[in-house]
Amino acid sequence: MANLTEDPVLEINGIKVKEEDTNLAIDNKVVVREEGQGERDMSPPGGNSIHRSGSRPQLDLSKAAIEGNFEEKDPIILLPNQSDDISHLAVDLGGSLIKLVYFSRHEDRSSNDKRKKTLKERLGISNGSRRSYPILGGRLHFVKFETNKINECLDFISSKQLHCGGMDSRWHSELPADNNAVIKQSSVSKLENCSIKATGGGAYKFADLFKERLGVSLDKEDEMDCLVAGANFLLKAIRHEAFTHMEGHKEFVQIDHNDLFPYLLVNIGSGVSMIKVDGDGKFQRVSGTNVGGGTYWGLGRLLTKCKSFDELLELSQRGDNRTIDMLVGDIYGGMDYSKIGLSASTIASSFGKAISENKELEDYRPEDISLSLLRMISYNIGQISYLNALRFGLKRIFFGGFFIRGHAYTMDTISFAVQFWSKGEAQAMFLRHEGFLGALGAFMSYEKHGLDDLMVHQLVERFPMGAPYTGGKIHGPPLGDLNEKISWMEKFVRKGTEITAPVPMAPNGTTGLGGFEVPSSKGETLRSDASALNIGVLHLVPTLEVFPLLADPKTYEPNTIDLADPSELEYWFTVLSEHLPDLVDKAVASEGRTEDAKRRGDAFARAFSAHLARLMEEPAAYGKLGLANLLELREECLREFHFVDAYRSIKQRENEASLAVLPDLLMELDSMSEEARLLTLIEGVLAANIFDWGSRACVDLYHKGTIIEIYRMSRNKMQRPWRVDNFDVFKERMFGSGDRKPPPHRRALLFVDNSGADIVLGMLPLARELLRRGTEVVLVANSLPALNDVTAMELPDIVAEAAKHCDILRRAAEAGGLLVDAMINTLDGSKENSSSVPLMVVENGCGSPCIDLRQVSSELAAAAKDADLIILEGMGRSLHTNYNARFKCDALKLAMVKNQRLAEKLIKGNIYDCVCRYEPAS
């Protein structure tokens, strides 16, 4: 018998919780057992909620139940009604800025229905043993405030109730697929003594304020430990985290996480620390200097009377250091000192001219003083950093800290110093999240949250409106509810210049630092905020995997079009802008054209236009940019303004129209010989691919005729040879030549594209042919809607309708578990499916017209393991992305080109040309 305690306990389905530790909303009856007093009812009179303290976690235990085995030592409790407001929070309280990193759970979770279970069983997908208290399926948010506005920061934390979940990471175990929150039994009693992880000097300075305002204590973490932990995580887990910055040009660097260590981490705050990092938790401070950001600000304030660090930086943009610095040319009568390789414009002595000139401080321009001071300090930090890297044989040097904060000239001068002294052998690199290293490291110090197990393919960075800059002005927290987003956007449109305010340009001809020439900029107009990068929200999706059939994942690049070309970038921005009115119209129509929908549609249009304007100004603002990223950004922006599926009604109409003529098409196909049928099927896929609402040319076609007329026109364009035509090679693989009859493929993955004719009259008949030949077929579709693309959620119903007219599809769909919930009226009523190969549907893990095969769903990865044929269909999946991808198995890429520029650039052809590209296994 269990020992009785003095404290009363709440008992929920046999699990006992200390009463004093809970302020919880409870729906079912709560019984308290007290020693020697029997039971008493704690249910609230006339209601189902108990008052909750503002400083305690708002856990909803209504309908709480044990998951799994009751005999387990520490069973998991399901919280089916728990909201998403419990989050981890970590803070870095610096002297100038407060940085917050917090976690929130995902809202969108697919249901764990019978189809899913059947699919997992067939593909051998196991949930496996849950790791200890992992954070799964959530988002990491990055926010910053000026330290002198700490009360605004505390208001933000309080309004989002972020402090309520910081006491123990075990509140954030994996959500099962049925949307229930889960907690460990042993965690229920840990609601008292709430604390949040904190680092930086303010963790001591503001400890009492946090306790007074929020009722939480600050659990202090070592600053250096946090700094290194944050850097290691970012460099291993974020694909384009590191970048170089030379002469105003930013270039992202992909670092193999297996070859990351050792490196030198240079943190430039008030002073400078130089840390040799040898691995996770393995580092030592090897050097440093007291000449850092504090020196620049302190001397700058004394010499120029500037009130802030940013004001001092802005002054430097208008400076000319030749009036203060002594140059080599000043010593040698305007000549170079060529014998030792110094040009006349090289700085011989920073502030050296002040020695010989009979001037007072007020005779020098503050702008010139600021620039000279900035270059002197940046140059010396760069030089000392390189010497320490040389000392330990390190090739990589990462710079971070408050001093840099996205300032272009600062990064350029440090980069030039490292390049000059190393003769190009070492590189200065910078980090997109550099301001958040400490806060992220503090966040990772929560015990056993599983974040350190995440890899680069399991994180997706997205950029909602309000995502903060790392450098430049502070724009405040991300936005909350929809009304706030729209009002913020309206403000953004009216006052956009305040948000991206340009800083005055530097004059031409300013001189360089000691030892090398002046860092120049492209177009000689480098602004102080020209390299300010936006920090998005990191979506943690541990169910994403690298597609296992890529021939070489390390060299794989999904984007076919290189947007580093400014003309290419401008063209695609124009395409997206021109398509915007039609997209808004469809989105508003999808929700009945209500006033609310119109308002959100208008806000979406201005928000996405603001994204495009920001990227046109600074293409690298959101990291390395590809066309796939742009299209994904558009879809995410739609979802941000609560447009779940802008083309819902259009897809339904086109599916119905196409399903109505499918029986006639199948009858026609069945009357053909095998070889003639295969050609007709490929022609059908290419012709049906014209139904693409993402193409301006196709949208114009929709306004001129019915979908049947468009389909007929498209079929009439199917004259061979196509612009890229490997059909005969594919046919030989399917049928062989002479007496050689190759075996059928074991399993084919069909990456499908658009709804309507594309899937129903194009890809389904092709899938049927493969099934007829004994090949298992997996239809791979989007996890989330994008334009008129069919989704994995919609496909089973489409297959069920098609199966009413076809025994092959019906038997295969039954074998693949697609018809478990459907009432199918088949032609012959037969039910035998034991000999039928399965037809399955899996989601690809994305919600974009394109697909990055470095991040696909675990379902797709599992299905790929037995596949020996991939068919990529549509412009997004086989032209915009993956046209140059190579695979371990046979691959067929099919698309009709619906963009004239792409046709010219990619295949030297014209709009409506066709691509049938077959590539045998590598």
CSV table of N, CA and C in Angstrom, one decimal, residues 394-451:
chain,number,residue,atom,x,y,z
A,394,LEU,N,43.8,27.1,-37.1
A,394,LEU,CA,42.3,27.1,-37.4
A,394,LEU,C,42.1,27.9,-38.7
A,395,LYS,N,41.3,27.3,-39.6
A,395,LYS,CA,41.0,28.0,-40.8
A,395,LYS,C,39.7,28.8,-40.8
A,396,ARG,N,38.8,28.5,-39.8
A,396,ARG,CA,37.5,29.1,-39.8
A,396,ARG,C,37.5,30.0,-38.5
A,397,ILE,N,37.0,31.3,-38.8
A,397,ILE,CA,36.8,32.2,-37.7
A,397,ILE,C,35.4,32.8,-37.8
A,398,PHE,N,34.6,32.6,-36.7
A,398,PHE,CA,33.3,33.1,-36.7
A,398,PHE,C,33.2,34.3,-35.8
A,399,PHE,N,32.6,35.4,-36.3
A,399,PHE,CA,32.5,36.6,-35.5
A,399,PHE,C,31.1,36.9,-35.1
A,400,GLY,N,30.9,37.3,-33.8
A,400,GLY,CA,29.5,37.6,-33.4
A,400,GLY,C,29.6,38.6,-32.3
A,401,GLY,N,28.4,39.0,-31.8
A,401,GLY,CA,28.4,39.9,-30.7
A,401,GLY,C,27.8,41.2,-31.0
A,402,PHE,N,27.5,42.0,-30.0
A,402,PHE,CA,26.8,43.3,-30.1
A,402,PHE,C,27.4,44.2,-31.1
A,403,PHE,N,28.8,44.2,-31.1
A,403,PHE,CA,29.5,45.2,-31.9
A,403,PHE,C,29.2,45.1,-33.4
A,404,ILE,N,28.9,43.9,-33.9
A,404,ILE,CA,28.7,43.7,-35.3
A,404,ILE,C,27.3,44.1,-35.8
A,405,ARG,N,26.3,43.4,-35.2
A,405,ARG,CA,24.9,43.7,-35.4
A,405,ARG,C,24.5,44.0,-36.8
A,406,GLY,N,25.0,43.3,-37.8
A,406,GLY,CA,24.6,43.4,-39.1
A,406,GLY,C,25.2,44.7,-39.8
A,407,HIS,N,26.2,45.3,-39.2
A,407,HIS,CA,26.7,46.5,-39.8
A,407,HIS,C,27.7,46.2,-40.9
A,408,ALA,N,27.4,46.7,-42.1
A,408,ALA,CA,28.2,46.3,-43.3
A,408,ALA,C,29.6,46.7,-43.3
A,409,TYR,N,29.9,47.9,-42.9
A,409,TYR,CA,31.3,48.4,-42.9
A,409,TYR,C,32.1,47.6,-41.8
A,410,THR,N,31.5,47.3,-40.7
A,410,THR,CA,32.2,46.6,-39.7
A,410,THR,C,32.6,45.2,-40.2
A,411,MET,N,31.7,44.5,-40.8
A,411,MET,CA,32.0,43.2,-41.3
A,411,MET,C,33.1,43.3,-42.4
A,412,ASP,N,32.9,44.3,-43.3
A,412,ASP,CA,33.9,44.4,-44.4
A,412,ASP,C,35.3,44.6,-43.8
A,413,THR,N,35.4,45.5,-42.9
A,413,THR,CA,36.8,45.8,-42.3
A,413,THR,C,37.4,44.6,-41.6
A,414,ILE,N,36.6,43.9,-40.9
A,414,ILE,CA,37.1,42.7,-40.2
A,414,ILE,C,37.5,41.6,-41.3
A,415,SER,N,36.7,41.5,-42.3
A,415,SER,CA,37.0,40.5,-43.3
A,415,SER,C,38.3,40.9,-44.1
A,416,PHE,N,38.4,42.2,-44.4
A,416,PHE,CA,39.7,42.6,-45.1
A,416,PHE,C,40.9,42.3,-44.2
A,417,ALA,N,40.8,42.6,-42.9
A,417,ALA,CA,41.9,42.3,-42.0
A,417,ALA,C,42.3,40.9,-42.0
A,418,VAL,N,41.3,40.0,-41.9
A,418,VAL,CA,41.6,38.6,-41.9
A,418,VAL,C,42.2,38.1,-43.2
A,419,GLN,N,41.6,38.6,-44.3
A,419,GLN,CA,42.1,38.2,-45.6
A,419,GLN,C,43.5,38.7,-45.8
A,420,PHE,N,43.8,39.9,-45.4
A,420,PHE,CA,45.1,40.5,-45.7
A,420,PHE,C,46.2,39.8,-44.9
A,421,TRP,N,46.0,39.6,-43.6
A,421,TRP,CA,47.1,39.0,-42.8
A,421,TRP,C,47.2,37.6,-43.1
A,422,SER,N,46.2,36.9,-43.5
A,422,SER,CA,46.3,35.4,-43.8
A,422,SER,C,46.6,35.2,-45.2
A,423,LYS,N,46.8,36.3,-46.0
A,423,LYS,CA,47.0,36.1,-47.5
A,423,LYS,C,46.0,35.2,-48.1
A,424,GLY,N,44.7,35.4,-47.7
A,424,GLY,CA,43.6,34.6,-48.3
A,424,GLY,C,43.4,33.2,-47.7
A,425,GLU,N,44.2,32.8,-46.8
A,425,GLU,CA,44.1,31.4,-46.3
A,425,GLU,C,43.0,31.2,-45.3
A,426,ALA,N,42.7,32.3,-44.6
A,426,ALA,CA,41.6,32.2,-43.6
A,426,ALA,C,40.5,33.1,-44.0
A,427,GLN,N,39.3,32.8,-43.5
A,427,GLN,CA,38.1,33.5,-43.8
A,427,GLN,C,37.4,34.0,-42.5
A,428,ALA,N,36.9,35.3,-42.6
A,428,ALA,CA,36.1,35.8,-41.5
A,428,ALA,C,34.6,35.4,-41.9
A,429,MET,N,33.9,34.8,-41.0
A,429,MET,CA,32.5,34.4,-41.3
A,429,MET,C,31.7,35.0,-40.1
A,430,PHE,N,30.4,35.2,-40.5
A,430,PHE,CA,29.5,35.8,-39.6
A,430,PHE,C,28.2,34.9,-39.6
A,431,LEU,N,27.4,35.1,-38.6
A,431,LEU,CA,26.2,34.3,-38.4
A,431,LEU,C,24.9,35.1,-38.4
A,432,ARG,N,23.9,34.5,-39.1
A,432,ARG,CA,22.7,35.2,-39.2
A,432,ARG,C,22.0,35.5,-37.9
A,433,HIS,N,22.1,34.5,-37.0
A,433,HIS,CA,21.5,34.6,-35.7
A,433,HIS,C,22.5,35.1,-34.6
A,434,GLU,N,23.5,35.8,-35.0
A,434,GLU,CA,24.6,36.0,-34.1
A,434,GLU,C,24.2,36.7,-32.8
A,435,GLY,N,23.2,37.5,-32.9
A,435,GLY,CA,22.7,38.2,-31.7
A,435,GLY,C,22.0,37.3,-30.7
A,436,PHE,N,21.7,36.1,-31.1
A,436,PHE,CA,20.9,35.2,-30.3
A,436,PHE,C,21.6,34.0,-29.8
A,437,LEU,N,23.0,34.0,-29.9
A,437,LEU,CA,23.7,32.9,-29.5
A,437,LEU,C,23.5,32.5,-28.0
A,438,GLY,N,23.7,33.6,-27.2
A,438,GLY,CA,23.6,33.3,-25.8
A,438,GLY,C,22.2,32.9,-25.3
A,439,ALA,N,21.2,33.5,-25.9
A,439,ALA,CA,19.8,33.1,-25.5
A,439,ALA,C,19.5,31.7,-26.0
A,440,LEU,N,19.9,31.4,-27.2
A,440,LEU,CA,19.7,30.0,-27.7
A,440,LEU,C,20.4,29.0,-26.9
A,441,GLY,N,21.7,29.3,-26.5
A,441,GLY,CA,22.4,28.4,-25.6
A,441,GLY,C,21.7,28.2,-24.3
A,442,ALA,N,21.2,29.3,-23.7
A,442,ALA,CA,20.4,29.2,-22.5
A,442,ALA,C,19.2,28.3,-22.7
A,443,PHE,N,18.5,28.5,-23.8
A,443,PHE,CA,17.4,27.6,-24.1
A,443,PHE,C,17.7,26.2,-24.1
A,444,MET,N,18.9,25.9,-24.7
A,444,MET,CA,19.3,24.5,-24.9
A,444,MET,C,19.7,23.9,-23.6
A,445,SER,N,19.9,24.7,-22.5
A,445,SER,CA,20.3,24.1,-21.2
A,445,SER,C,19.2,23.5,-20.5
A,446,TYR,N,17.9,23.7,-21.0
A,446,TYR,CA,16.8,22.9,-20.4
A,446,TYR,C,17.1,21.5,-20.5
A,447,GLU,N,17.0,20.7,-19.5
A,447,GLU,CA,17.4,19.3,-19.5
A,447,GLU,C,16.5,18.5,-20.4
A,448,LYS,N,17.2,17.7,-21.2
A,448,LYS,CA,16.6,16.6,-22.0
A,448,LYS,C,15.5,17.1,-22.9
A,449,HIS,N,15.6,18.2,-23.5
A,449,HIS,CA,14.5,18.6,-24.4
A,449,HIS,C,14.6,18.1,-25.8
A,450,GLY,N,15.8,17.5,-26.1
A,450,GLY,CA,15.9,16.8,-27.4
A,450,GLY,C,16.3,17.8,-28.6
A,451,LEU,N,16.5,19.1,-28.3
A,451,LEU,CA,16.8,20.0,-29.4
A,451,LEU,C,18.1,19.7,-30.0
